mmCIF file of C-alpha atoms and ligand atoms in Angstrom:
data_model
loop_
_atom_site.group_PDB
_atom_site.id
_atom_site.type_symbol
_atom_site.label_atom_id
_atom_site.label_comp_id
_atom_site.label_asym_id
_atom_site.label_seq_id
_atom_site.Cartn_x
_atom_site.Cartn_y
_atom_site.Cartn_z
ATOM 1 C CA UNK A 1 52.031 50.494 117.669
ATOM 2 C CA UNK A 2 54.894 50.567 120.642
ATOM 3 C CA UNK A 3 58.201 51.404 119.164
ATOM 4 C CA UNK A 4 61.914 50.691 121.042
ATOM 5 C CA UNK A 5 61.484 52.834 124.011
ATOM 6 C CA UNK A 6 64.864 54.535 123.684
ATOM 7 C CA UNK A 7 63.253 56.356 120.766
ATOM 8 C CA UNK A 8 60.570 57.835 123.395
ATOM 9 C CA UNK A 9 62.400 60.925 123.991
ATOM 10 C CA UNK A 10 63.838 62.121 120.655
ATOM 11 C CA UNK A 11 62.387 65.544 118.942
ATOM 12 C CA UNK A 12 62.685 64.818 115.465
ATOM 13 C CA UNK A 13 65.294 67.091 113.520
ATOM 14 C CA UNK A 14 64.412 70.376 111.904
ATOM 15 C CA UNK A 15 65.398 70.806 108.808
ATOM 16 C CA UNK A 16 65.823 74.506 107.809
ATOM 17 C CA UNK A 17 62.754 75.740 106.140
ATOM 18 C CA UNK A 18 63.011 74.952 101.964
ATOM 19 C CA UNK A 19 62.452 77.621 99.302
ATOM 20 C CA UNK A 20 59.399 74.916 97.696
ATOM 21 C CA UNK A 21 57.470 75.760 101.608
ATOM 22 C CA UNK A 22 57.618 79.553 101.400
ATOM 23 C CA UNK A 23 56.330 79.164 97.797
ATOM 24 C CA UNK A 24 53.630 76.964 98.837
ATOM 25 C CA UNK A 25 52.670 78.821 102.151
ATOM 26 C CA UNK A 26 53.019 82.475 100.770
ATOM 27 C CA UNK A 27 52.417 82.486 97.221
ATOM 28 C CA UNK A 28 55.952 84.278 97.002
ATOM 29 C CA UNK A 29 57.723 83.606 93.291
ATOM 30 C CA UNK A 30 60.711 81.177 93.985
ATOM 31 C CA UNK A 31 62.935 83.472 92.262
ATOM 32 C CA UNK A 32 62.125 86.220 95.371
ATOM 33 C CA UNK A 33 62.731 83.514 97.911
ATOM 34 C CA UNK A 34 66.077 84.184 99.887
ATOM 35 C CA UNK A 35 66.926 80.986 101.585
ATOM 36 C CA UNK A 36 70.010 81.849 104.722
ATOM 37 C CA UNK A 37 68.662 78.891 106.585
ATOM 38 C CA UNK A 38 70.688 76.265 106.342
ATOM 39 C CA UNK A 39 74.968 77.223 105.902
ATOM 40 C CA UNK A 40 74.679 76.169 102.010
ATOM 41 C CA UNK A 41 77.045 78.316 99.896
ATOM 42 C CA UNK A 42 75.569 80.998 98.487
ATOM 43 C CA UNK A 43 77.720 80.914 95.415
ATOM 44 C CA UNK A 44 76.344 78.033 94.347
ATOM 45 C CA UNK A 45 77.514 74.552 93.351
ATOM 46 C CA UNK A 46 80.814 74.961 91.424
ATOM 47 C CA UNK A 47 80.357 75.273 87.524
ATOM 48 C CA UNK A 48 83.290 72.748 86.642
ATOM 49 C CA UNK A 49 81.112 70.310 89.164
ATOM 50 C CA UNK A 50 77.699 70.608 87.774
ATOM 51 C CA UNK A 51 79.112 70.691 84.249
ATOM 52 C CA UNK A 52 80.970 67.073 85.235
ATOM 53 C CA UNK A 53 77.160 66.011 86.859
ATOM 54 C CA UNK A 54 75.416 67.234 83.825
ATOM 55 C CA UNK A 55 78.277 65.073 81.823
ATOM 56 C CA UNK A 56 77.874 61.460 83.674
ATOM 57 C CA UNK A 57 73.814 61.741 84.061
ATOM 58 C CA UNK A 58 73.891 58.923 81.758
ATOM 59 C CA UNK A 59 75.679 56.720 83.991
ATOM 60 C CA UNK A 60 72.750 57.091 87.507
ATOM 61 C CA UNK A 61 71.816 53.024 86.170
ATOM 62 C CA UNK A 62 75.489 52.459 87.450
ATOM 63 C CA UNK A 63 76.258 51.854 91.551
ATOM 64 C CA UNK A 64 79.499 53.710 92.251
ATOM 65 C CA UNK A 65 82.643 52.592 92.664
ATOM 66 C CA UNK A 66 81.939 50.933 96.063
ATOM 67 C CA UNK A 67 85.525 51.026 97.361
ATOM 68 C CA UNK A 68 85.129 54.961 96.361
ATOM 69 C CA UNK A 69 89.178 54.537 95.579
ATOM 70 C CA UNK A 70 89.388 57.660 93.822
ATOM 71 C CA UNK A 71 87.724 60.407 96.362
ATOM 72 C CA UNK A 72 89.306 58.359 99.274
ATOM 73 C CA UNK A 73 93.187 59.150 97.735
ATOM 74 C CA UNK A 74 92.382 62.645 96.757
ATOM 75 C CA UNK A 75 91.223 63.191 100.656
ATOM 76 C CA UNK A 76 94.019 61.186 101.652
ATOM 77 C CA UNK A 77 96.742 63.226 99.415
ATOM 78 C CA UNK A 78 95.277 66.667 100.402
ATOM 79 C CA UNK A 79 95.334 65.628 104.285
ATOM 80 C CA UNK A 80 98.680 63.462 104.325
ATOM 81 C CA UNK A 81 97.016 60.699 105.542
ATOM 82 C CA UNK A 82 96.208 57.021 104.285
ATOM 83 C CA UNK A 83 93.337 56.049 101.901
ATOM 84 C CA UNK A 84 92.686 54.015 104.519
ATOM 85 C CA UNK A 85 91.779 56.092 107.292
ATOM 86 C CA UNK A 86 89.221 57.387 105.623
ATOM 87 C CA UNK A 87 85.572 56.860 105.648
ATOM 88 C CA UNK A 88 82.998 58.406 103.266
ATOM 89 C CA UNK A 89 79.474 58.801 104.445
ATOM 90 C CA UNK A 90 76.030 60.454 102.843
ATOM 91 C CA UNK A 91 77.006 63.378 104.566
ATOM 92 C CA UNK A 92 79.335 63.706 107.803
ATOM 93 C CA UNK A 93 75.466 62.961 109.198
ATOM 94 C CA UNK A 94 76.142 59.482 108.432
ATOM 95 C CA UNK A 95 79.544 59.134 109.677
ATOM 96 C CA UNK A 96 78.213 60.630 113.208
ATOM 97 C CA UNK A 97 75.343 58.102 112.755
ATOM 98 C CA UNK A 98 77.910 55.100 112.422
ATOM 99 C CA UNK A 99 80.089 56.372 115.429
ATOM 100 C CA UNK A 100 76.840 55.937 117.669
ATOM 101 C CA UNK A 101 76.426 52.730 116.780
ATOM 102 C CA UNK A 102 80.083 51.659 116.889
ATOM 103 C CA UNK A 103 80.650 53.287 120.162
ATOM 104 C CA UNK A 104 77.340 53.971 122.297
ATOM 105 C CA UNK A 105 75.061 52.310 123.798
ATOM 106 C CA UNK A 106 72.581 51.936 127.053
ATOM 107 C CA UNK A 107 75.564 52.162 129.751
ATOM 108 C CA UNK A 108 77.230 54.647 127.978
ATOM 109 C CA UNK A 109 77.408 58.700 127.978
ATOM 110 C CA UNK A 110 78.432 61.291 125.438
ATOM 111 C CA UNK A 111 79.552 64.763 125.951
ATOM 112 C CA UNK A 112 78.819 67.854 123.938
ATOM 113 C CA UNK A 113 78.612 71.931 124.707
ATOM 114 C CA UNK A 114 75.134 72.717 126.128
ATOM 115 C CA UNK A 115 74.161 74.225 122.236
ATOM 116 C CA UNK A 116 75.321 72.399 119.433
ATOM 117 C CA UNK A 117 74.712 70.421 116.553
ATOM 118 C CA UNK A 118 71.065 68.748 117.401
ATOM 119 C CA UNK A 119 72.493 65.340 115.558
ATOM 120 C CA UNK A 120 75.021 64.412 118.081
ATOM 121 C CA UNK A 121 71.782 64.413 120.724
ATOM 122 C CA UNK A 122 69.493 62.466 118.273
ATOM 123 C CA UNK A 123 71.874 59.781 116.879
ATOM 124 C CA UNK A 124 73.097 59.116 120.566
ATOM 125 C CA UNK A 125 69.415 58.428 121.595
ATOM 126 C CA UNK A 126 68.473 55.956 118.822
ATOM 127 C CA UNK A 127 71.161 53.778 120.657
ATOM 128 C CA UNK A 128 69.946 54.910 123.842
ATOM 129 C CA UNK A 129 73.324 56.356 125.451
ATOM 130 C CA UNK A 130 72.761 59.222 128.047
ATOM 131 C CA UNK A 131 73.567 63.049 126.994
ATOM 132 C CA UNK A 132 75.812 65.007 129.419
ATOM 133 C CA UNK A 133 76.300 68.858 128.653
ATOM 134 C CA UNK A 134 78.674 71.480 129.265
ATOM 135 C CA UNK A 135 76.909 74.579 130.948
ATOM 136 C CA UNK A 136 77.640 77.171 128.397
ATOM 137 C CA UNK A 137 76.707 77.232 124.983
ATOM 138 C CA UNK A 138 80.250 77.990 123.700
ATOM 139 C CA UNK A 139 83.060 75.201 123.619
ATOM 140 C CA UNK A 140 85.013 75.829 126.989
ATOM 141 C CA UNK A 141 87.932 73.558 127.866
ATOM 142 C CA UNK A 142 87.689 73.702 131.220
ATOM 143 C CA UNK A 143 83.778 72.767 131.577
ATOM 144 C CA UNK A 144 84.611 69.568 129.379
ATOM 145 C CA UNK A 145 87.423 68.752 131.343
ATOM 146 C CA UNK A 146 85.092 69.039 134.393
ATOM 147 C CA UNK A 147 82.273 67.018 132.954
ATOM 148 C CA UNK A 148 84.323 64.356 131.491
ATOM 149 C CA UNK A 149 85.602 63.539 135.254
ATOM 150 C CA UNK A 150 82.400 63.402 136.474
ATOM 151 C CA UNK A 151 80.546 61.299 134.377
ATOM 152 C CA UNK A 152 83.532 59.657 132.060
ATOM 153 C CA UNK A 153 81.438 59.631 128.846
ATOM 154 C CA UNK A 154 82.216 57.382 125.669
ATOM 155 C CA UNK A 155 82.289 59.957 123.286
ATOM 156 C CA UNK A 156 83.071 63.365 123.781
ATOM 157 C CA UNK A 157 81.197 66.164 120.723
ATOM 158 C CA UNK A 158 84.058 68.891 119.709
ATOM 159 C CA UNK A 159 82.194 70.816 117.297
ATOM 160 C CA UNK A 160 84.581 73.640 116.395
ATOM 161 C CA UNK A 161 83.341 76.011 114.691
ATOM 162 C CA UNK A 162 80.093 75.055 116.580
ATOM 163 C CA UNK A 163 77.063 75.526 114.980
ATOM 164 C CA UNK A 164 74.388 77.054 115.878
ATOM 165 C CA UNK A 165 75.996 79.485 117.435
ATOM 166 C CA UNK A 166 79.740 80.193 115.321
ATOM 167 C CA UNK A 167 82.387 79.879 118.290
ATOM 168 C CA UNK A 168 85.504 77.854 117.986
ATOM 169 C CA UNK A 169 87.255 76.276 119.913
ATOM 170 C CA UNK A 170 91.306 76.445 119.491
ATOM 171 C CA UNK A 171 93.664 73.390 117.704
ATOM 172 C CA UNK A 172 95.593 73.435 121.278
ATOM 173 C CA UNK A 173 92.244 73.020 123.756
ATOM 174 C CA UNK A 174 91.231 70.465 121.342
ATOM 175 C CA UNK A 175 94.730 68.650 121.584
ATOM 176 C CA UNK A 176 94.376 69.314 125.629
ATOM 177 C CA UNK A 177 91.140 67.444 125.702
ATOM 178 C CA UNK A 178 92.252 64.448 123.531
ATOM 179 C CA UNK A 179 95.321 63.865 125.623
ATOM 180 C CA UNK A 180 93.000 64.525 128.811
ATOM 181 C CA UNK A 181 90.631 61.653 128.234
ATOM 182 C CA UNK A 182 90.926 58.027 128.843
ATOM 183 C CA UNK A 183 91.643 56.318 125.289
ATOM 184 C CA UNK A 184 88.759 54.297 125.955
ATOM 185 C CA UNK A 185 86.557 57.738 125.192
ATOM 186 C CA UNK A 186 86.481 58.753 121.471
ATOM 187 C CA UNK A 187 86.815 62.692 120.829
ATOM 188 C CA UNK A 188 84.968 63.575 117.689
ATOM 189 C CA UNK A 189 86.307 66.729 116.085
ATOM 190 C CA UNK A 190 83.519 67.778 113.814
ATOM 191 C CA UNK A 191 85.173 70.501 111.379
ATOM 192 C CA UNK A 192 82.022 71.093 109.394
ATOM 193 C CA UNK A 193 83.098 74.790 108.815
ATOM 194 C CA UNK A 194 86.956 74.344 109.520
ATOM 195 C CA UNK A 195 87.735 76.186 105.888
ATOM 196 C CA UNK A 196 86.108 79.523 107.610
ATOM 197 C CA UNK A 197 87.739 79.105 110.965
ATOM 198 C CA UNK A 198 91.335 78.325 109.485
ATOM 199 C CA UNK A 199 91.001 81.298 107.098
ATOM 200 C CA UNK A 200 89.997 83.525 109.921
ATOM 201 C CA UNK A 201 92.070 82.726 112.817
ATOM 202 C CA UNK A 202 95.356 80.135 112.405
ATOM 203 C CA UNK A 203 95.263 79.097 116.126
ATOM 204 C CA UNK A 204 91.550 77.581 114.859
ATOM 205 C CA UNK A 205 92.671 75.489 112.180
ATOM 206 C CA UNK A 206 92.822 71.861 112.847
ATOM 207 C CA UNK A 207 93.634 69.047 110.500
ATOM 208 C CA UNK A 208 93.346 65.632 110.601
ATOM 209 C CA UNK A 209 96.840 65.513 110.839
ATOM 210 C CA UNK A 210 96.790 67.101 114.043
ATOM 211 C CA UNK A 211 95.034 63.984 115.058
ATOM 212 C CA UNK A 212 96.488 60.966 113.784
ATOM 213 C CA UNK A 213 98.421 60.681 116.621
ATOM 214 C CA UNK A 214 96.156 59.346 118.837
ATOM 215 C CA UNK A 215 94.382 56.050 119.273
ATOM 216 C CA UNK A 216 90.756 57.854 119.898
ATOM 217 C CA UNK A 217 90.290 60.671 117.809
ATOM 218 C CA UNK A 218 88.564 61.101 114.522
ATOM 219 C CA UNK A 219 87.918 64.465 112.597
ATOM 220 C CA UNK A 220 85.575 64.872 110.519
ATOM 221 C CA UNK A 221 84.847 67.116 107.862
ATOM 222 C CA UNK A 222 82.094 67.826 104.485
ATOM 223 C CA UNK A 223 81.837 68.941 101.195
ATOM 224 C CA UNK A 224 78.428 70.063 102.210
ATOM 225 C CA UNK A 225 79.308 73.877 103.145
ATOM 226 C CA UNK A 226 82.367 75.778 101.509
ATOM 227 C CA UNK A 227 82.287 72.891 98.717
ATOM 228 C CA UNK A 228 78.751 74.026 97.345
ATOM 229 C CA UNK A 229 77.394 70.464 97.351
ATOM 230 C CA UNK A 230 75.009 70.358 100.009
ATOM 231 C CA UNK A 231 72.955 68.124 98.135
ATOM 232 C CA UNK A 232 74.979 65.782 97.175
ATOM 233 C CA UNK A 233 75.434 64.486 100.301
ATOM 234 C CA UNK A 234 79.028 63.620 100.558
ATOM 235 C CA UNK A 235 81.068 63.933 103.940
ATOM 236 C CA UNK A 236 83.928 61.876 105.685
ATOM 237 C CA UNK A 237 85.378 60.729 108.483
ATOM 238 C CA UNK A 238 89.559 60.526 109.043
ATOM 239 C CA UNK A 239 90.714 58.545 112.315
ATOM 240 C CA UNK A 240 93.766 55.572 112.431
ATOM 241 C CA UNK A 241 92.567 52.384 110.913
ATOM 242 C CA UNK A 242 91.137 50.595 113.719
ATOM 243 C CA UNK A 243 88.580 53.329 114.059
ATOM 244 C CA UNK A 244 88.149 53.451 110.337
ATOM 245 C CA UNK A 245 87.445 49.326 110.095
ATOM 246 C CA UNK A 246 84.953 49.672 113.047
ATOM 247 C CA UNK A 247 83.023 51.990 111.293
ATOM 248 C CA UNK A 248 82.923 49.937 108.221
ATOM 249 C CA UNK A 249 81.269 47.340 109.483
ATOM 250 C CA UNK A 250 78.107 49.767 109.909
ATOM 251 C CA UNK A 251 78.209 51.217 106.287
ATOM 252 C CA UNK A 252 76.045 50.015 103.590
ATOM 253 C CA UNK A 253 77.113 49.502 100.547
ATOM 254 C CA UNK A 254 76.779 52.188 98.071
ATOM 255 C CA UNK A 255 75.989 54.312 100.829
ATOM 256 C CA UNK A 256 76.634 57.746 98.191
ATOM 257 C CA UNK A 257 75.325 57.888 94.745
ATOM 258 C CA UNK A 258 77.149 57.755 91.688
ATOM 259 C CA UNK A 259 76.994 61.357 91.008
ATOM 260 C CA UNK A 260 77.449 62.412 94.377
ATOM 261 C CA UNK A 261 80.903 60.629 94.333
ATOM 262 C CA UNK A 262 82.264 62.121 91.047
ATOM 263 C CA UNK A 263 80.741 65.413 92.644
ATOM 264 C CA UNK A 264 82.903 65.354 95.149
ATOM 265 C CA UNK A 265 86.380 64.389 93.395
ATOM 266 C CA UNK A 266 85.615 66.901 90.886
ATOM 267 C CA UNK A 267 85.307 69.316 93.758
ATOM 268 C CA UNK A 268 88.588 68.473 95.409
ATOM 269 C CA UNK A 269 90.412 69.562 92.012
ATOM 270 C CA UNK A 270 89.113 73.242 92.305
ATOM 271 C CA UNK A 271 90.611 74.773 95.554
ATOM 272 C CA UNK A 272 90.029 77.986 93.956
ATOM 273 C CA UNK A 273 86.573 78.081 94.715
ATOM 274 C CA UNK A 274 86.120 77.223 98.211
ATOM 275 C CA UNK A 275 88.820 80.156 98.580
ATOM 276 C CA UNK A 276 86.775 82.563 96.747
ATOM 277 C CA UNK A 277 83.714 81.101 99.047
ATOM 278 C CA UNK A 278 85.261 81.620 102.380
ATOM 279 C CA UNK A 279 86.812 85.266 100.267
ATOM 280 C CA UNK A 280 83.259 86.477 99.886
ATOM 281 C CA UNK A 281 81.824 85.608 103.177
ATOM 282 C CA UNK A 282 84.603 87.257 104.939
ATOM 283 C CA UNK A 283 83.711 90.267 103.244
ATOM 284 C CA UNK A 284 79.714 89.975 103.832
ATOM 285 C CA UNK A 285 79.728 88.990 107.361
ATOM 286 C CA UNK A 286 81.200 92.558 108.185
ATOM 287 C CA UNK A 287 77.943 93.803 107.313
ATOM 288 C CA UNK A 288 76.200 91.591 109.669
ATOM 289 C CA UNK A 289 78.543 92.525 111.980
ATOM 290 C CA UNK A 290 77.868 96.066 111.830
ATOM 291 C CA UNK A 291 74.074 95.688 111.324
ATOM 292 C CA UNK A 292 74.129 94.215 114.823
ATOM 293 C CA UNK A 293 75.890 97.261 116.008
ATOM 294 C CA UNK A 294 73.544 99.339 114.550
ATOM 295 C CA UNK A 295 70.613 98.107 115.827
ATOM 296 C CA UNK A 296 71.660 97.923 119.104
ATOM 297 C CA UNK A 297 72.256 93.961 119.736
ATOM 298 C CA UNK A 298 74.320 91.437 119.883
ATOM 299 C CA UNK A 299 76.069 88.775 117.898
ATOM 300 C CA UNK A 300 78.208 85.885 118.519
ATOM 301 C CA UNK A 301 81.944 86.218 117.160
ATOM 302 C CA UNK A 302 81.318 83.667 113.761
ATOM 303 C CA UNK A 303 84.174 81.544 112.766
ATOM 304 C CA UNK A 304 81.301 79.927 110.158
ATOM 305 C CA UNK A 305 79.700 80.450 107.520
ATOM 306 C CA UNK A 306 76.950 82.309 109.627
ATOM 307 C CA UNK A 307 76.014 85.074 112.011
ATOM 308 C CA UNK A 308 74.379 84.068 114.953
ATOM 309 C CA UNK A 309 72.048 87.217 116.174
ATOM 310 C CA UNK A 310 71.480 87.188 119.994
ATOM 311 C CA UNK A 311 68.557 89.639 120.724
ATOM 312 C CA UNK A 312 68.216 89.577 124.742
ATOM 313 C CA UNK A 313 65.078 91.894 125.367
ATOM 314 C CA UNK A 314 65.470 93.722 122.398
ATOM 315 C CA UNK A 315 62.763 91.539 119.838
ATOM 316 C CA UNK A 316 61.854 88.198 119.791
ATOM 317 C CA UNK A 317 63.802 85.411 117.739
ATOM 318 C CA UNK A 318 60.449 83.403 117.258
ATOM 319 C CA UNK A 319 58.617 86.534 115.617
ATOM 320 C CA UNK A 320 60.930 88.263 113.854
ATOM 321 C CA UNK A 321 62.170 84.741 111.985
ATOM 322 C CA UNK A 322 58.287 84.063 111.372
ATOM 323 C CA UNK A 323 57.601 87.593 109.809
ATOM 324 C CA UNK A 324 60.500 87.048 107.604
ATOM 325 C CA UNK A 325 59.100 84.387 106.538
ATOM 326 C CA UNK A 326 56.420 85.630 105.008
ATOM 327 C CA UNK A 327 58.703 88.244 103.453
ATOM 328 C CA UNK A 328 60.323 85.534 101.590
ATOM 329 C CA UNK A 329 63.482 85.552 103.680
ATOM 330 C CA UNK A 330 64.288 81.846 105.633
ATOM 331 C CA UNK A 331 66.608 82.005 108.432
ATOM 332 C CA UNK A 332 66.988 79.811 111.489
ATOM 333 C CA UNK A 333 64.856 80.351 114.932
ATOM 334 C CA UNK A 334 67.264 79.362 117.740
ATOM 335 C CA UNK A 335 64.014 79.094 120.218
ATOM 336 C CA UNK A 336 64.298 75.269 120.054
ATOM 337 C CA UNK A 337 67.452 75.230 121.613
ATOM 338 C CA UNK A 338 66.376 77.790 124.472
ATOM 339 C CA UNK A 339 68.273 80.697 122.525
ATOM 340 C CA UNK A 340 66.307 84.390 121.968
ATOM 341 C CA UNK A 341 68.421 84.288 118.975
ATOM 342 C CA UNK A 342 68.504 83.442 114.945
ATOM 343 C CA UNK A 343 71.377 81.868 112.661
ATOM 344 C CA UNK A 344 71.450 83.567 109.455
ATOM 345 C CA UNK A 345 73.549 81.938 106.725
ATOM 346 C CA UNK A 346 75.759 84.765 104.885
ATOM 347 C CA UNK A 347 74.345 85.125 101.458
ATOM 348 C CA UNK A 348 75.795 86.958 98.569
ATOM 349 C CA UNK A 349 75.361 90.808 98.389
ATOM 350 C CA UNK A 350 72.500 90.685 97.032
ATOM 351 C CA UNK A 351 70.647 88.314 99.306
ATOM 352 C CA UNK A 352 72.398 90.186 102.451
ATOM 353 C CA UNK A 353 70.876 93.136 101.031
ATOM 354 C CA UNK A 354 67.500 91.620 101.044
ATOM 355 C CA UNK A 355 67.934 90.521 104.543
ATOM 356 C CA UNK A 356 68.965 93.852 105.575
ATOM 357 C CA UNK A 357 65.802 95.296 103.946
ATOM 358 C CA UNK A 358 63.151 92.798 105.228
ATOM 359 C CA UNK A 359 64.801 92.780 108.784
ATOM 360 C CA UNK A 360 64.102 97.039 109.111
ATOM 361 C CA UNK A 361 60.474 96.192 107.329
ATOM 362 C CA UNK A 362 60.273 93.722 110.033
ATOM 363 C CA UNK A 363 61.123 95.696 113.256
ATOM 364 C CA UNK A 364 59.025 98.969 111.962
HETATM 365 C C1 PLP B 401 76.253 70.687 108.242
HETATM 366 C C2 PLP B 401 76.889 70.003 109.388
HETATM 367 C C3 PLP B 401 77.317 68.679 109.363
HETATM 368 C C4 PLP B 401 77.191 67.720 108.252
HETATM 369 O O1 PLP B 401 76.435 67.952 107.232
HETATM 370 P P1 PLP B 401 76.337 66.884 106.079
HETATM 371 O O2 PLP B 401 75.576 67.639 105.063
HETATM 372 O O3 PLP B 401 75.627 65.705 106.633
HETATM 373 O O4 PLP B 401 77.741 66.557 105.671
HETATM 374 C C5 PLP B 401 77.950 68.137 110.462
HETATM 375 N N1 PLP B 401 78.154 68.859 111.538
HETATM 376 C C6 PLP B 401 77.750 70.123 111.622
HETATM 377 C C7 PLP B 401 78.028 70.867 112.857
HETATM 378 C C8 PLP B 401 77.097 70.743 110.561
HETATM 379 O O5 PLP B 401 76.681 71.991 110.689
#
């Protein structure tokens, strides 16, 4: 049966590899399964959190609060903004998905760096809008200054810290290329990992306050990574409130669950932890860092939660990620976006050391 042609040319998303598939495939015990595949925190979800899920189980017959008034002002307090410019969505995924709609269409264009977050590509081609992108794979102002003029896209992908490859991109090139572009063209900050690039790097950090400002902007962020709540499913979007009442319109109701929501506030009251997240990978990612070394390749300069492993002639991405595989170690083959290279989530010590171990089995 013939489905809407603009859906002709999208490659469905990859998921990172789950523990339950390595179990299945390789008869490996879960419990020996180290999963660096997908930027989760390693830590875990935050005790006070599950302890408040375990709590409020009873209440999954309820919808949530639909007006999510609670989450909305304890975003809107910690960013100085206004409950409403804010957004919630099943993920930041779903805010990206209503911007598509809101914005793109067939005579449209969007913008992004030539390797980034595959989402951007796949939500702009359900609405069948054309994908323009920069030449290199890390965020350079320039190139999207030079792109935008020729082809004067719609919406223009700043995905700082990018992922899949760790770069960032600095508050003031962001700022250059919002006041660069016409305000007919929204810039999308997606700030995913901003907690890691702000605590590495000041001239990284960007808020939403840095922002506000302007008519065509929106940042968004998730409680997906540092948070610990990956699935839960909770992100949001923070733009002036014309932006935020367009993208309204596309939301449906209820559109996180009841647990997800009180997840999420519950989350916002314990800065401590993301801090002692982004305290632990700072100190792990040095041993990436010098594992690289080591071994005699190289790796992207991460301002994630991630090392991004670039092997040139040295091995192959697409057989060294498969053999860990079936070692029990997931991590992410960068061969679908035209990368001899793997993403490896930082884990805790003990899973790094596991890596480590499996990675000289491997190359033996
Ligand atoms: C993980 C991620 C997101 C959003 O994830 P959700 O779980 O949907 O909130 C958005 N952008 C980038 C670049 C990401 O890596």
């Amino acid at each position: 049966m013939k489905a809407n042609t603009t859906l002709d040319s999208i490659k469905t998303y990859e998921a990172g590899k789950p523990i339950e598939l390595v179990v299945r495939e390789f008869g490996i015990e879960p419990s020996a399964v180290v999963k660096l595949a997908s930027n989760e925190n390693p830590i875990g979800t935050n005790p006070s959190v599950s302890k408040a899920i375990a709590a409020n189980a009873h209440k999954a017959h309820l919808y949530p609060d639909d007006s999510m008034f609670e989450l909305k002002a304890a975003l809107a307090e910690k960013y100085g903004v206004k409950s409403t410019e804010v957004i919630i969505g099943a993920g930041s995924d779903q805010v990206l998905e209503f911007i598509s709609r809101a914005y793109l269409n067939e005579e449209t264009s969007v913008l992004m760096s030539q390797v980034t977050f595959a989402m951007y590509e796949i939500y702009a081609k359900q609405v069948g809008a054309t994908i323009v992108r920069t030449p290199s794979y890390q965020h350079k102002v320039d190139e999207f200054l030079a792109a935008y003029e020729e082809h004067k896209p719609k919406v223009v992908y700043i995905c700082t810290p990018n992922n899949p490859t760790g770069d960032a991109i600095s508050r003031d090139d962001v700022i250059r290329i919002i006041e660069s572009v016409d305000s007919e063209t929204l810039v999308v900050v997606d700030g995913a990992y901003m907690e890691y690039a702000a605590a590495k790097d000041e001239i990284y950090r960007i808020t939403p306050q840095d922002i506000m400002g302007y008519p065509n902007a929106i940042f968004l962020g998730t409680f997906s990574k540092a948070y610990g709540l990956g699935g839960m499913r909770v992100g949001y979007g923070i733009a002036n409130e014309e932006i935020i009442h367009t993208l309204f319109k596309l939301r449906p109701p209820f559109n996180i669950t009841t647990l997800s929501l009180l997840a999420a506030i519950e989350a916002l009251k314990d800065e401590q932890f993301v801090d002692d997240s982004v305290a632990l990978h700072q100190e792990q990612i040095k041993r990436y860092e010098e594992f690289a070394v080591q071994h005699g390749f190289e790796y992207i300069d991460s301002y994630t939660n991630f090392i991004t492993y670039l092997f040139g002639e040295k091995y192959n991405s697409t057989k060294i990620s498969d053999e860990l595989l079936r070692k029990g170690v997931i991590i992410r083959n960068l061969a679908s976006y035209g990368m001899n290279a793997v993403r490896i989530t930082i884990g805790t010590g003990k899973q790094n050391d596991r890596f480590f171990e499996a990675f000289l089995e491997v190359i033996e």
